Amino acid sequence: MENTKKIKLFIGLFYLLIICVFLYFFFSKFSLSEITSYDFLRDNQSYFFELKKSNLFLISIIFLVLTILWVFPFLGFGSPVALMGGFIFGKWIGTLVVVLGLSIGATFLYIFGNYFLKQLIREKFLNKFQNLEIKFKQSEFNYLLIYRFIGGIPWQLSCLLPTLFNVKVINFFFATLIGIVPQIFLAVSIGSGLEKIIDQNAEVPGITDIIFSPDIYVPITAFFILILITIFLRKFFYRN
């Protein structure tokens, strides 16, 4: 138990140090007013478009690595990355890069949790999720796939809970890779729609113009339908 506390303290201080360093360098280059202005978004949209056009492969690799780091060790969740991926790369390439990056980062987080946090996770969550153990033993990959698709658990915790059931790393990776595609595709599509709106409007568009743009309301509507479906499925998956 003492070792667990030391590990948690070390991880917490390490994360805090990295975040502080990042924020220092970021805000030494940009002010808060700049990054929240429409001109900043529009100017950088053109910059990213030209950068992507000149070297798509390199930019994709850089974004992939940053996405992995966003998940592990920063413990970030997928929505901001998906929106940014759609904004920079569009729907199809954005989905590919974001899904791959999130899956690799989640797998690293799972491996880390399996080695260092397993006992802590068992103490905190085993009683609550013990009913899933039988399901995972019946068909590990299939239930992992359903588990990743329906969500309902914070992203970071969802990467760590499978340590309770000793699932294989390869099954965790591919179930994550396939299972998160629908929601990530829709989030990326929203980001891609925002990029198109900014590209087509020199001035700040009204909120109604944004919401009622087909590039925005179609994926948002589909996203809410997906949420309703997953809420319905969770009642069957997580019940005792």
mmCIF file with all atom_site columns, C-alpha atoms in Angstrom, residues 60 63-64 85 89-103 177 181 184-185 188:
data_model
loop_
_atom_site.group_PDB
_atom_site.id
_atom_site.type_symbol
_atom_site.label_atom_id
_atom_site.label_alt_id
_atom_site.label_comp_id
_atom_site.label_asym_id
_atom_site.label_entity_id
_atom_site.label_seq_id
_atom_site.pdbx_PDB_ins_code
_atom_site.Cartn_x
_atom_site.Cartn_y
_atom_site.Cartn_z
_atom_site.occupancy
_atom_site.B_iso_or_equiv
_atom_site.pdbx_formal_charge
_atom_site.auth_seq_id
_atom_site.auth_comp_id
_atom_site.auth_asym_id
_atom_site.auth_atom_id
_atom_site.pdbx_PDB_model_num
ATOM 1  C CA . SER A 1 60  ? -0.050  12.878 -39.637 1.00 0.00 ? 60  SER A CA 1
ATOM 2  C CA . PHE A 1 63  ? -0.426  14.408 -34.753 1.00 0.00 ? 63  PHE A CA 1
ATOM 3  C CA . LEU A 1 64  ? -0.463  10.646 -34.105 1.00 0.00 ? 64  LEU A CA 1
ATOM 4  C CA . GLY A 1 85  ? -8.199  15.947 -36.110 1.00 0.00 ? 85  GLY A CA 1
ATOM 5  C CA . PHE A 1 89  ? -7.280  16.501 -41.730 1.00 0.00 ? 89  PHE A CA 1
ATOM 6  C CA . GLY A 1 90  ? -10.957 16.214 -42.629 1.00 0.00 ? 90  GLY A CA 1
ATOM 7  C CA . LYS A 1 91  ? -13.290 13.303 -41.903 1.00 0.00 ? 91  LYS A CA 1
ATOM 8  C CA . TRP A 1 92  ? -11.504 10.293 -43.337 1.00 0.00 ? 92  TRP A CA 1
ATOM 9  C CA . ILE A 1 93  ? -7.816  10.870 -42.645 1.00 0.00 ? 93  ILE A CA 1
ATOM 10 C CA . GLY A 1 94  ? -8.746  12.538 -39.351 1.00 0.00 ? 94  GLY A CA 1
ATOM 11 C CA . THR A 1 95  ? -10.698 9.487  -38.214 1.00 0.00 ? 95  THR A CA 1
ATOM 12 C CA . LEU A 1 96  ? -7.856  7.135  -39.160 1.00 0.00 ? 96  LEU A CA 1
ATOM 13 C CA . VAL A 1 97  ? -5.175  9.139  -37.331 1.00 0.00 ? 97  VAL A CA 1
ATOM 14 C CA . VAL A 1 98  ? -7.275  9.879  -34.230 1.00 0.00 ? 98  VAL A CA 1
ATOM 15 C CA . VAL A 1 99  ? -8.573  6.320  -33.805 1.00 0.00 ? 99  VAL A CA 1
ATOM 16 C CA . LEU A 1 100 ? -5.088  4.863  -34.197 1.00 0.00 ? 100 LEU A CA 1
ATOM 17 C CA . GLY A 1 101 ? -3.542  7.386  -31.793 1.00 0.00 ? 101 GLY A CA 1
ATOM 18 C CA . LEU A 1 102 ? -6.242  6.934  -29.134 1.00 0.00 ? 102 LEU A CA 1
ATOM 19 C CA . SER A 1 103 ? -6.023  3.143  -29.418 1.00 0.00 ? 103 SER A CA 1
ATOM 20 C CA . LEU A 1 177 ? -9.417  0.292  -32.454 1.00 0.00 ? 177 LEU A CA 1
ATOM 21 C CA . VAL A 1 181 ? -14.679 4.202  -34.591 1.00 0.00 ? 181 VAL A CA 1
ATOM 22 C CA . ILE A 1 184 ? -14.777 9.216  -33.115 1.00 0.00 ? 184 ILE A CA 1
ATOM 23 C CA . PHE A 1 185 ? -15.913 9.442  -36.751 1.00 0.00 ? 185 PHE A CA 1
ATOM 24 C CA . VAL A 1 188 ? -14.156 14.193 -36.314 1.00 0.00 ? 188 VAL A CA 1
#
